[in-house]
């Protein structure tokens, strides 16, 4: 039974608050276990920055873990910890410090929301329990919304399947001199290794809260991933594998005929997966508490948001799974994704169907209507998947994938219409999910190749998850001329550098994801001039 089921929402809200507050605990709270092992084996992280605050994260977890995913040494008691934020890595100039409680009900995780900071400034942070001190993390606040900013340099990445390869791309990303990382989904994968894998994850099918905790602990045990989390703040959204392959809203997805999950248990599984995601990500407590306060099931998380980066950019983080209508016309009448001929699918163009959900759509289009959307230099939409139409059928007719934006054409048109209606400045859509690099133009009407380009799109490859290779890439580019580049083989990440005049996007890829000593190189580089939605090869 999960904490969502065994405790009242009020009790869980209190626990979340205790793990997020930057306060001093009474002396009576300071009894703690005498730990014999390092409790910081999952590293540290920061995220959700604003111009005057940031979230600091860690989860206490020793090398010796029980079958329930809770450390034997930590047990089921709340553990007090100390934290410090400083101007320097030696912590000789402390800015703020405090204590917090890491509760077993939230997997001994804490999300410290440090406020009152200087804008556009780097800081260092660390945690302490007993005689143990965590690795040092580096984080930053963003510029004030009204500030004139010369540059923003961020990386976008997604899809890190543990068994498909090593996480070496994160090691190389540390050398990129980044302000932010934008992670676009599939942080973990919820099923066991089945065939031909580079390495085999511990555990089998991930179904319960304890299962999800163990899978996150496996992934977060990777040194290269930990180091990148400690290098700069992250902004995060999710896709499907944080819960179940191809799920859509409250409808279960489909992984394999071997999948032991039961559709009637899906909502409980969803609640467990969402809680585990919160426990392991540097996000604000309100992401979980808003869901707890808003639904009887306590199953939702509010993760969509906008972050202003001075006057240079607005960063919109979108949720493409939680509110999604079920996929239409999946072959065989099943659930999940598939290739569909729209001409044979009556619901395909149903205007009522949404990928983002109507509430998130209304929020986004309201944001587009505000002055910042046409006054800021760039409007960057970070969301989980490929946006532009991708026809897999050569010649007349169409075959489209029903799980991405292609499967929700009316919703995609509403978004592009809103961009045009509100004259949103310099739209840039970043995505992941497909394990391939796709670069192209956002069209007003994908059915008309001559329609206006209203923005640009960079859909990134995976950190390690497999793809099918380039045998048909040239054919698919020819069939979808709004894309100017694609690669379906190499793994890595993208780096987007924004200035007032130009966006430069560099596709960085590793030689061989199955080797821990793999090298990094530039696959391609593109520029987009401000005020001109045209992708040019650099």
Short mmCIF file of C-alpha atoms in Angstrom, two decimals:
data_model
loop_
_atom_site.label_atom_id
_atom_site.label_comp_id
_atom_site.label_asym_id
_atom_site.label_seq_id
_atom_site.Cartn_x
_atom_site.Cartn_y
_atom_site.Cartn_z
CA UNK A 1 0.00 0.00 0.00
CA UNK A 2 1.44 3.37 -1.00
CA UNK A 3 1.54 6.48 1.23
CA UNK A 4 -1.17 7.93 -1.04
CA UNK A 5 -3.44 5.11 0.13
CA UNK A 6 -2.28 4.62 3.74
CA UNK A 7 -2.13 8.26 4.84
CA UNK A 8 -4.49 11.14 4.52
CA UNK A 9 -3.56 13.82 2.05
CA UNK A 10 -3.12 16.23 4.94
CA UNK A 11 -0.46 14.05 6.57
CA UNK A 12 1.46 13.71 3.33
CA UNK A 13 1.28 17.46 2.74
CA UNK A 14 2.86 17.98 6.16
CA UNK A 15 5.68 15.59 5.32
CA UNK A 16 6.32 17.37 2.02
CA UNK A 17 6.50 20.70 3.81
CA UNK A 18 8.99 19.36 6.35
CA UNK A 19 11.27 18.22 3.52
CA UNK A 20 11.07 21.49 1.60
CA UNK A 21 11.27 24.22 4.23
CA UNK A 22 14.51 26.14 4.78
CA UNK A 23 14.12 26.37 8.54
CA UNK A 24 15.73 25.42 11.84
CA UNK A 25 14.42 22.31 13.55
CA UNK A 26 13.91 22.11 17.32
CA UNK A 27 16.67 20.32 19.24
CA UNK A 28 14.22 17.51 20.02
CA UNK A 29 14.18 16.56 16.32
CA UNK A 30 17.91 15.93 16.16
CA UNK A 31 18.08 12.33 17.33
CA UNK A 32 19.33 10.35 14.34
CA UNK A 33 20.79 6.94 13.52
CA UNK A 34 24.54 6.48 13.77
CA UNK A 35 25.25 5.71 10.15
CA UNK A 36 28.12 3.45 9.20
CA UNK A 37 27.76 3.98 5.45
CA UNK A 38 27.67 7.06 3.26
CA UNK A 39 24.00 8.12 2.86
CA UNK A 40 24.71 10.29 -0.20
CA UNK A 41 25.18 7.50 -2.75
CA UNK A 42 22.58 9.05 -5.10
CA UNK A 43 24.35 12.41 -5.24
CA UNK A 44 22.86 15.88 -5.15
CA UNK A 45 20.92 18.02 -7.62
CA UNK A 46 19.31 21.41 -8.04
CA UNK A 47 16.49 22.68 -10.20
CA UNK A 48 13.40 24.85 -10.63
CA UNK A 49 15.46 28.07 -10.46
CA UNK A 50 13.94 31.54 -10.43
CA UNK A 51 15.66 34.93 -10.22
CA UNK A 52 15.78 34.68 -6.41
CA UNK A 53 15.39 31.00 -5.47
CA UNK A 54 16.36 27.44 -6.31
CA UNK A 55 15.53 23.90 -5.17
CA UNK A 56 18.29 21.78 -3.64
CA UNK A 57 17.74 18.01 -3.68
CA UNK A 58 19.16 14.85 -2.24
CA UNK A 59 17.85 11.45 -1.21
CA UNK A 60 19.50 9.61 1.65
CA UNK A 61 20.31 6.08 0.53
CA UNK A 62 23.19 3.86 1.58
CA UNK A 63 24.79 1.11 -0.46
CA UNK A 64 23.00 -1.51 1.60
CA UNK A 65 19.35 -1.34 0.62
CA UNK A 66 16.46 -3.51 1.65
CA UNK A 67 14.10 -5.22 -0.74
CA UNK A 68 11.66 -2.41 -0.05
CA UNK A 69 13.99 0.22 -1.46
CA UNK A 70 14.44 1.82 1.98
CA UNK A 71 17.92 1.75 3.44
CA UNK A 72 18.40 -0.75 6.26
CA UNK A 73 20.41 1.78 8.26
CA UNK A 74 17.96 4.63 7.80
CA UNK A 75 14.95 2.48 8.58
CA UNK A 76 11.51 4.06 8.73
CA UNK A 77 12.33 7.07 10.91
CA UNK A 78 12.66 10.64 9.69
CA UNK A 79 16.31 11.69 9.48
CA UNK A 80 17.36 15.31 10.13
CA UNK A 81 20.03 16.70 7.87
CA UNK A 82 21.89 19.98 7.51
CA UNK A 83 22.49 21.95 4.34
CA UNK A 84 24.63 24.91 3.32
CA UNK A 85 24.65 27.30 0.37
CA UNK A 86 27.79 29.34 -0.24
CA UNK A 87 29.42 31.73 -2.66
CA UNK A 88 32.53 29.56 -2.88
CA UNK A 89 33.28 25.87 -3.24
CA UNK A 90 35.26 25.87 0.05
CA UNK A 91 32.17 27.15 1.94
CA UNK A 92 34.11 29.96 3.57
CA UNK A 93 31.38 32.45 2.58
CA UNK A 94 28.09 30.89 3.64
CA UNK A 95 24.98 32.53 2.17
CA UNK A 96 22.32 30.43 3.88
CA UNK A 97 22.16 27.24 5.92
CA UNK A 98 19.50 25.23 7.68
CA UNK A 99 18.08 21.85 8.60
CA UNK A 100 15.35 19.67 7.20
CA UNK A 101 13.73 16.30 7.81
CA UNK A 102 14.11 13.47 5.32
CA UNK A 103 11.05 11.30 5.88
CA UNK A 104 10.84 7.60 5.07
CA UNK A 105 7.39 8.21 3.56
CA UNK A 106 9.12 10.24 0.82
CA UNK A 107 12.07 7.81 0.50
CA UNK A 108 14.25 10.04 2.71
CA UNK A 109 14.32 12.71 -0.01
CA UNK A 110 14.39 16.45 0.60
CA UNK A 111 13.59 19.37 -1.69
CA UNK A 112 15.01 22.48 -0.02
CA UNK A 113 13.50 25.66 -1.49
CA UNK A 114 16.09 28.36 -0.82
CA UNK A 115 14.73 31.89 -1.34
CA UNK A 116 16.07 35.43 -1.04
CA UNK A 117 19.05 34.87 -3.34
CA UNK A 118 20.75 37.28 -5.72
CA UNK A 119 19.65 37.11 -9.34
CA UNK A 120 21.84 35.68 -12.09
CA UNK A 121 24.43 34.25 -9.73
CA UNK A 122 26.24 30.94 -9.22
CA UNK A 123 26.26 29.23 -5.81
CA UNK A 124 27.63 26.05 -4.23
CA UNK A 125 25.70 23.72 -1.91
CA UNK A 126 26.09 20.56 0.16
CA UNK A 127 24.26 18.38 2.71
CA UNK A 128 25.45 16.78 5.96
CA UNK A 129 24.19 13.88 8.09
CA UNK A 130 26.22 12.93 11.13
CA UNK A 131 29.85 12.76 10.05
CA UNK A 132 29.00 12.35 6.36
CA UNK A 133 29.14 15.23 3.86
CA UNK A 134 27.59 15.05 0.40
CA UNK A 135 29.34 15.88 -2.86
CA UNK A 136 29.36 19.62 -3.58
CA UNK A 137 26.81 20.85 -6.11
CA UNK A 138 26.91 24.01 -8.20
CA UNK A 139 23.73 25.89 -8.99
CA UNK A 140 22.52 29.27 -10.10
CA UNK A 141 19.64 31.69 -10.15
CA UNK A 142 18.38 33.08 -13.44
CA UNK A 143 18.31 36.78 -14.38
CA UNK A 144 15.43 38.99 -13.30
CA UNK A 145 12.56 39.07 -15.81
CA UNK A 146 13.30 42.67 -16.75
CA UNK A 147 17.07 42.17 -17.14
CA UNK A 148 18.86 42.55 -20.44
CA UNK A 149 20.78 39.30 -20.94
CA UNK A 150 23.50 38.62 -23.48
CA UNK A 151 23.40 34.82 -23.59
CA UNK A 152 21.64 31.64 -22.47
CA UNK A 153 23.34 28.31 -23.04
CA UNK A 154 21.32 25.17 -22.28
CA UNK A 155 21.44 21.50 -23.16
CA UNK A 156 18.36 19.42 -23.97
CA UNK A 157 18.32 15.65 -23.52
CA UNK A 158 15.98 12.69 -23.04
CA UNK A 159 15.62 8.89 -22.99
CA UNK A 160 18.37 7.30 -20.92
CA UNK A 161 17.71 3.56 -21.03
CA UNK A 162 20.14 1.94 -18.62
CA UNK A 163 20.41 -1.43 -20.36
CA UNK A 164 20.92 -0.01 -23.87
CA UNK A 165 24.19 1.72 -23.12
CA UNK A 166 26.32 3.79 -20.81
CA UNK A 167 25.58 7.32 -19.63
CA UNK A 168 28.87 8.70 -20.93
CA UNK A 169 27.10 11.54 -22.75
CA UNK A 170 26.51 13.19 -19.36
CA UNK A 171 30.28 13.17 -18.71
CA UNK A 172 30.90 15.06 -21.92
CA UNK A 173 28.03 17.45 -21.24
CA UNK A 174 29.88 18.72 -18.16
CA UNK A 175 32.39 20.37 -20.49
CA UNK A 176 29.74 22.41 -22.31
CA UNK A 177 29.70 25.41 -19.92
CA UNK A 178 25.93 25.34 -19.48
CA UNK A 179 23.52 27.58 -17.63
CA UNK A 180 20.72 24.98 -17.54
CA UNK A 181 19.83 21.43 -18.52
CA UNK A 182 16.38 20.79 -19.99
CA UNK A 183 15.42 17.13 -19.56
CA UNK A 184 12.47 16.12 -21.73
CA UNK A 185 11.40 12.73 -20.47
CA UNK A 186 12.10 9.00 -20.02
CA UNK A 187 14.47 9.42 -17.09
CA UNK A 188 13.98 5.72 -16.24
CA UNK A 189 12.48 2.73 -18.06
CA UNK A 190 9.92 0.62 -16.26
CA UNK A 191 10.50 -2.82 -17.72
CA UNK A 192 13.36 -5.33 -17.42
CA UNK A 193 16.01 -6.03 -20.00
CA UNK A 194 14.53 -8.45 -22.54
CA UNK A 195 17.01 -9.08 -25.36
CA UNK A 196 20.46 -8.03 -26.55
CA UNK A 197 21.26 -5.54 -23.82
CA UNK A 198 24.61 -3.99 -22.92
CA UNK A 199 23.92 -4.48 -19.20
CA UNK A 200 21.04 -5.88 -17.19
CA UNK A 201 19.21 -3.75 -14.62
CA UNK A 202 18.42 -5.07 -11.20
CA UNK A 203 14.75 -5.77 -10.59
CA UNK A 204 12.09 -6.86 -13.05
CA UNK A 205 8.88 -5.09 -14.02
CA UNK A 206 8.40 -1.82 -12.12
CA UNK A 207 4.88 -1.75 -10.70
CA UNK A 208 4.87 -0.49 -7.11
CA UNK A 209 6.21 2.55 -5.29
CA UNK A 210 9.09 0.49 -3.94
CA UNK A 211 9.85 -0.82 -7.45
CA UNK A 212 10.03 2.71 -8.84
CA UNK A 213 12.26 3.83 -5.98
CA UNK A 214 14.68 1.00 -6.65
CA UNK A 215 14.80 1.76 -10.38
CA UNK A 216 15.51 5.44 -9.73
CA UNK A 217 18.24 4.45 -7.26
CA UNK A 218 19.83 2.26 -9.96
CA UNK A 219 19.87 5.11 -12.48
CA UNK A 220 20.94 7.78 -10.00
CA UNK A 221 23.81 5.58 -8.90
CA UNK A 222 25.52 6.36 -12.22
CA UNK A 223 28.51 8.63 -11.56
CA UNK A 224 28.28 10.55 -14.86
CA UNK A 225 24.60 11.36 -14.31
CA UNK A 226 25.28 12.44 -10.72
CA UNK A 227 28.10 14.72 -11.83
CA UNK A 228 25.92 16.46 -14.42
CA UNK A 229 23.16 16.99 -11.87
CA UNK A 230 25.73 18.60 -9.61
CA UNK A 231 27.07 20.88 -12.36
CA UNK A 232 24.08 23.21 -12.89
CA UNK A 233 20.31 23.42 -12.29
CA UNK A 234 17.88 21.27 -14.28
CA UNK A 235 14.38 21.84 -15.62
CA UNK A 236 12.46 18.58 -16.02
CA UNK A 237 9.38 17.17 -17.62
CA UNK A 238 8.44 13.52 -18.18
CA UNK A 239 7.20 11.20 -20.90
CA UNK A 240 5.74 7.70 -20.59
CA UNK A 241 8.47 5.41 -19.23
CA UNK A 242 8.51 7.16 -15.87
CA UNK A 243 5.24 5.25 -15.46
CA UNK A 244 4.40 2.82 -18.30
CA UNK A 245 5.13 2.68 -22.02
CA UNK A 246 2.50 4.49 -24.13
CA UNK A 247 0.13 5.37 -21.30
CA UNK A 248 -2.15 8.31 -22.00
CA UNK A 249 -3.72 10.26 -19.15
CA UNK A 250 -5.65 7.78 -17.05
CA UNK A 251 -5.48 4.99 -19.63
CA UNK A 252 -2.88 2.27 -19.13
CA UNK A 253 -0.31 1.75 -21.86
CA UNK A 254 1.27 -1.33 -23.35
CA UNK A 255 4.77 -2.69 -22.93
CA UNK A 256 4.82 -6.35 -23.87
CA UNK A 257 2.80 -9.53 -23.70
CA UNK A 258 5.07 -10.30 -20.73
CA UNK A 259 3.94 -7.18 -18.85
CA UNK A 260 2.34 -8.41 -15.58
CA UNK A 261 0.52 -5.16 -14.81
CA UNK A 262 -3.28 -5.07 -14.71
CA UNK A 263 -5.32 -2.18 -16.16
CA UNK A 264 -7.57 -2.13 -13.10
CA UNK A 265 -4.52 -1.26 -10.97
CA UNK A 266 -3.32 1.51 -13.26
CA UNK A 267 -4.41 4.54 -11.21
CA UNK A 268 -2.67 3.22 -8.10
CA UNK A 269 0.43 2.54 -10.20
CA UNK A 270 0.25 6.03 -11.67
CA UNK A 271 0.07 7.58 -8.20
CA UNK A 272 3.10 5.54 -7.11
CA UNK A 273 5.10 6.47 -10.23
CA UNK A 274 4.30 10.15 -9.87
CA UNK A 275 5.29 10.15 -6.21
CA UNK A 276 8.57 8.38 -7.00
CA UNK A 277 9.31 10.91 -9.78
CA UNK A 278 8.79 13.75 -7.30
CA UNK A 279 10.98 12.03 -4.72
CA UNK A 280 13.90 11.86 -7.15
CA UNK A 281 13.69 15.16 -9.05
CA UNK A 282 14.80 18.67 -7.95
CA UNK A 283 11.32 20.14 -8.29
CA UNK A 284 9.24 22.29 -5.97
CA UNK A 285 6.94 20.82 -3.37
CA UNK A 286 4.00 22.62 -4.98
CA UNK A 287 4.27 20.22 -7.95
CA UNK A 288 3.01 17.48 -5.66
CA UNK A 289 0.94 19.47 -3.18
CA UNK A 290 -1.17 21.09 -5.90
CA UNK A 291 -2.08 17.64 -7.15
CA UNK A 292 -2.83 16.40 -3.67
CA UNK A 293 -5.05 19.37 -2.94
CA UNK A 294 -6.84 19.18 -6.27
CA UNK A 295 -7.85 15.55 -6.75
CA UNK A 296 -9.43 12.95 -4.52
CA UNK A 297 -6.93 10.36 -5.76
CA UNK A 298 -3.93 12.58 -5.06
CA UNK A 299 -2.47 11.26 -8.30
CA UNK A 300 -1.65 14.41 -10.26
CA UNK A 301 1.49 16.56 -10.34
CA UNK A 302 1.45 20.08 -11.74
CA UNK A 303 4.73 20.25 -13.68
CA UNK A 304 3.98 22.65 -16.55
CA UNK A 305 5.36 26.14 -16.02
CA UNK A 306 7.06 29.16 -17.58
CA UNK A 307 10.49 30.44 -16.60
CA UNK A 308 11.53 33.92 -17.79
CA UNK A 309 15.24 34.25 -18.51
CA UNK A 310 15.51 38.01 -18.41
CA UNK A 311 14.30 39.67 -21.58
CA UNK A 312 16.21 37.13 -23.66
CA UNK A 313 13.88 34.12 -23.45
CA UNK A 314 10.78 32.53 -21.97
CA UNK A 315 11.13 28.81 -21.26
CA UNK A 316 7.84 26.88 -21.25
CA UNK A 317 7.96 23.40 -19.73
CA UNK A 318 5.04 21.25 -20.95
CA UNK A 319 3.49 17.97 -19.77
CA UNK A 320 2.63 15.74 -22.72
CA UNK A 321 1.42 12.63 -20.84
CA UNK A 322 -0.67 13.32 -17.77
CA UNK A 323 -3.66 14.92 -19.50
CA UNK A 324 -3.41 13.20 -22.87
CA UNK A 325 -6.44 11.64 -24.55
CA UNK A 326 -6.02 7.97 -25.54
CA UNK A 327 -4.33 7.25 -28.86
CA UNK A 328 -6.73 6.80 -31.80
CA UNK A 329 -7.08 3.67 -33.93
CA UNK A 330 -4.19 1.66 -32.52
CA UNK A 331 -3.94 -1.44 -34.75
CA UNK A 332 -5.77 -4.47 -33.45
CA UNK A 333 -7.98 -2.35 -31.24
CA UNK A 334 -5.40 -2.37 -28.46
CA UNK A 335 -4.04 0.36 -26.23
CA UNK A 336 -0.80 2.22 -26.75
CA UNK A 337 0.86 3.38 -29.94
CA UNK A 338 0.95 2.20 -33.53
CA UNK A 339 1.19 3.24 -37.15
CA UNK A 340 -2.14 4.47 -38.49
CA UNK A 341 -3.51 5.59 -41.86
CA UNK A 342 -5.52 8.71 -40.92
CA UNK A 343 -7.86 8.19 -43.89
CA UNK A 344 -9.06 4.98 -42.21
CA UNK A 345 -9.43 6.49 -38.71
CA UNK A 346 -12.62 8.59 -38.16
CA UNK A 347 -11.54 9.96 -34.73
CA UNK A 348 -8.19 11.17 -36.06
CA UNK A 349 -9.23 14.79 -36.63
CA UNK A 350 -11.67 15.04 -33.72
CA UNK A 351 -11.22 18.57 -32.37
CA UNK A 352 -12.08 17.43 -28.85
CA UNK A 353 -8.95 15.30 -28.58
CA UNK A 354 -5.93 16.87 -26.86
CA UNK A 355 -2.33 15.92 -26.18
CA UNK A 356 -1.75 18.57 -23.50
CA UNK A 357 -5.24 18.54 -22.02
CA UNK A 358 -7.56 21.50 -22.28
CA UNK A 359 -6.55 23.09 -18.94
CA UNK A 360 -2.86 23.11 -19.90
CA UNK A 361 -3.75 24.39 -23.38
CA UNK A 362 -5.71 27.28 -21.86
CA UNK A 363 -2.82 28.12 -19.55
CA UNK A 364 -0.32 28.05 -22.44
CA UNK A 365 -2.40 30.18 -24.78
CA UNK A 366 -3.06 32.65 -21.97
CA UNK A 367 0.72 32.90 -21.51
CA UNK A 368 1.04 33.56 -25.25
CA UNK A 369 -1.41 36.45 -24.91
CA UNK A 370 0.72 38.28 -22.34
CA UNK A 371 3.28 40.95 -23.26
CA UNK A 372 6.28 38.76 -22.46
CA UNK A 373 5.42 36.39 -25.33
CA UNK A 374 6.10 39.02 -27.99
CA UNK A 375 8.51 41.22 -26.04
CA UNK A 376 11.06 38.56 -25.07
CA UNK A 377 13.60 37.49 -27.65
CA UNK A 378 12.85 33.75 -27.82
CA UNK A 379 9.90 31.58 -26.74
CA UNK A 380 11.18 28.06 -26.11
CA UNK A 381 8.73 25.18 -25.64
CA UNK A 382 10.28 22.15 -23.94
CA UNK A 383 7.99 19.14 -24.38
CA UNK A 384 8.50 15.39 -24.67
CA UNK A 385 8.19 14.45 -28.34
CA UNK A 386 8.47 15.27 -32.06
CA UNK A 387 6.17 18.11 -33.04
CA UNK A 388 6.21 18.25 -36.84
CA UNK A 389 4.35 15.85 -39.11
CA UNK A 390 6.36 12.75 -40.06
CA UNK A 391 4.79 10.65 -42.80
CA UNK A 392 6.29 7.15 -42.94
CA UNK A 393 4.58 6.25 -46.25
CA UNK A 394 6.37 7.13 -49.47
CA UNK A 395 4.19 8.60 -52.19
CA UNK A 396 0.41 9.18 -51.99
CA UNK A 397 -1.43 8.62 -48.75
CA UNK A 398 -0.13 8.85 -45.21
CA UNK A 399 0.98 6.56 -42.42
CA UNK A 400 1.53 8.40 -39.15
CA UNK A 401 2.45 7.46 -35.59
CA UNK A 402 -0.50 7.95 -33.29
CA UNK A 403 1.33 8.54 -29.99
CA UNK A 404 3.02 11.86 -30.86
CA UNK A 405 1.64 15.17 -32.13
CA UNK A 406 0.76 13.51 -35.44
CA UNK A 407 -1.94 11.58 -33.58
CA UNK A 408 -3.48 14.84 -32.31
CA UNK A 409 -3.58 17.06 -35.41
CA UNK A 410 -6.39 19.33 -34.19
CA UNK A 411 -4.52 20.00 -30.96
CA UNK A 412 -1.33 20.74 -32.90
CA UNK A 413 -3.23 23.18 -35.11
CA UNK A 414 -4.63 24.92 -32.03
CA UNK A 415 -1.06 25.44 -30.81
CA UNK A 416 0.28 26.75 -34.11
CA UNK A 417 -2.81 28.98 -34.51
CA UNK A 418 -2.18 30.40 -31.03
CA UNK A 419 1.46 31.13 -31.90
CA UNK A 420 0.31 33.07 -34.96
CA UNK A 421 -2.69 34.76 -33.35
CA UNK A 422 -0.61 36.19 -30.51
CA UNK A 423 2.41 36.97 -32.68
CA UNK A 424 4.65 34.98 -30.35
CA UNK A 425 8.25 36.02 -30.92
CA UNK A 426 10.73 33.47 -32.25
CA UNK A 427 9.08 30.17 -31.27
CA UNK A 428 11.47 27.26 -30.74
CA UNK A 429 10.13 23.77 -29.96
CA UNK A 430 12.45 21.26 -28.30
CA UNK A 431 11.51 17.59 -28.01
CA UNK A 432 12.73 14.05 -27.43
CA UNK A 433 11.09 10.59 -27.23
CA UNK A 434 11.91 9.26 -30.72
CA UNK A 435 15.62 8.51 -30.05
CA UNK A 436 16.57 10.36 -33.24
CA UNK A 437 17.66 13.89 -34.17
CA UNK A 438 15.12 15.78 -36.28
CA UNK A 439 15.56 19.43 -37.23
CA UNK A 440 13.01 21.48 -39.13
CA UNK A 441 10.41 24.20 -39.45
CA UNK A 442 7.16 24.54 -37.56
CA UNK A 443 4.50 24.97 -40.22
CA UNK A 444 1.20 26.80 -40.06
CA UNK A 445 -0.35 23.90 -41.99
CA UNK A 446 1.55 20.63 -42.37
CA UNK A 447 -0.86 19.55 -45.11
CA UNK A 448 0.41 22.44 -47.27
CA UNK A 449 4.19 22.39 -47.87
CA UNK A 450 3.98 26.02 -49.02
CA UNK A 451 2.35 27.27 -45.82
CA UNK A 452 4.23 29.73 -43.64
CA UNK A 453 6.98 28.67 -41.28
CA UNK A 454 6.13 30.13 -37.88
CA UNK A 455 8.93 28.66 -35.80
CA UNK A 456 11.69 26.05 -35.68
CA UNK A 457 12.00 22.61 -34.12
CA UNK A 458 14.90 20.61 -32.70
CA UNK A 459 13.88 17.12 -31.59
CA UNK A 460 16.80 15.44 -29.86
CA UNK A 461 18.21 11.94 -29.89
CA UNK A 462 18.52 9.79 -26.76
CA UNK A 463 21.23 9.65 -24.14
CA UNK A 464 21.40 5.87 -24.65
CA UNK A 465 18.06 4.39 -25.83
CA UNK A 466 18.16 2.44 -29.09
CA UNK A 467 16.86 3.49 -32.49
CA UNK A 468 16.49 1.81 -35.86
CA UNK A 469 19.31 3.36 -37.87
CA UNK A 470 19.47 5.44 -41.04
CA UNK A 471 18.38 2.99 -43.73
CA UNK A 472 15.17 4.96 -44.40
CA UNK A 473 16.15 8.41 -43.14
CA UNK A 474 16.76 9.96 -46.57
CA UNK A 475 13.39 8.68 -47.82
CA UNK A 476 11.59 10.10 -44.80
CA UNK A 477 13.27 13.47 -45.19
CA UNK A 478 12.14 13.59 -48.81
CA UNK A 479 8.58 12.75 -47.77
CA UNK A 480 8.58 15.45 -45.06
CA UNK A 481 10.34 18.48 -46.56
CA UNK A 482 9.63 20.75 -43.58
CA UNK A 483 12.48 18.84 -41.89
CA UNK A 484 15.95 19.84 -43.05
CA UNK A 485 18.03 17.26 -41.17
CA UNK A 486 17.61 13.89 -39.48
CA UNK A 487 19.83 11.19 -38.02
CA UNK A 488 18.41 7.96 -36.59
CA UNK A 489 21.63 6.37 -35.37
CA UNK A 490 23.84 8.45 -33.07
CA UNK A 491 23.20 9.12 -29.35
CA UNK A 492 23.89 12.21 -27.28
CA UNK A 493 22.29 15.59 -26.64
CA UNK A 494 21.78 19.05 -28.08
CA UNK A 495 23.21 22.39 -26.98
CA UNK A 496 21.19 25.51 -27.73
CA UNK A 497 22.84 28.90 -27.31
CA UNK A 498 20.56 31.96 -27.45
CA UNK A 499 21.62 35.56 -28.01
CA UNK A 500 19.44 38.50 -28.97
CA UNK A 501 20.43 38.10 -32.60
CA UNK A 502 20.71 34.35 -33.08
CA UNK A 503 20.08 30.80 -31.90
CA UNK A 504 22.89 28.31 -32.49
CA UNK A 505 22.05 24.64 -31.94
CA UNK A 506 24.76 22.00 -31.89
CA UNK A 507 23.99 18.28 -32.05
CA UNK A 508 26.57 16.45 -29.93
CA UNK A 509 26.88 12.69 -30.30
CA UNK A 510 29.04 9.91 -28.85
CA UNK A 511 30.95 7.43 -30.99
CA UNK A 512 29.57 4.28 -29.38
CA UNK A 513 27.06 4.27 -26.54
CA UNK A 514 28.03 0.69 -25.63
CA UNK A 515 31.56 1.82 -24.61
CA UNK A 516 32.28 3.65 -21.38
CA UNK A 517 35.32 5.36 -22.95
CA UNK A 518 33.39 6.67 -25.96
CA UNK A 519 34.33 10.07 -27.36
CA UNK A 520 32.07 13.00 -28.28
CA UNK A 521 31.85 14.92 -31.56
CA UNK A 522 29.62 17.42 -33.33
CA UNK A 523 27.18 15.79 -35.72
CA UNK A 524 25.77 19.05 -37.11
CA UNK A 525 25.30 22.71 -36.19
CA UNK A 526 22.46 25.06 -37.14
CA UNK A 527 21.64 28.74 -36.79
CA UNK A 528 18.36 30.63 -36.67
CA UNK A 529 18.33 34.42 -36.94
CA UNK A 530 15.97 36.30 -34.62
CA UNK A 531 12.84 37.40 -36.47
CA UNK A 532 13.37 34.86 -39.26
CA UNK A 533 12.09 31.30 -38.61
CA UNK A 534 14.50 29.58 -40.97
CA UNK A 535 16.97 26.85 -39.98
CA UNK A 536 20.36 27.20 -41.68
CA UNK A 537 23.23 24.72 -41.59
CA UNK A 538 26.25 26.34 -39.97
#
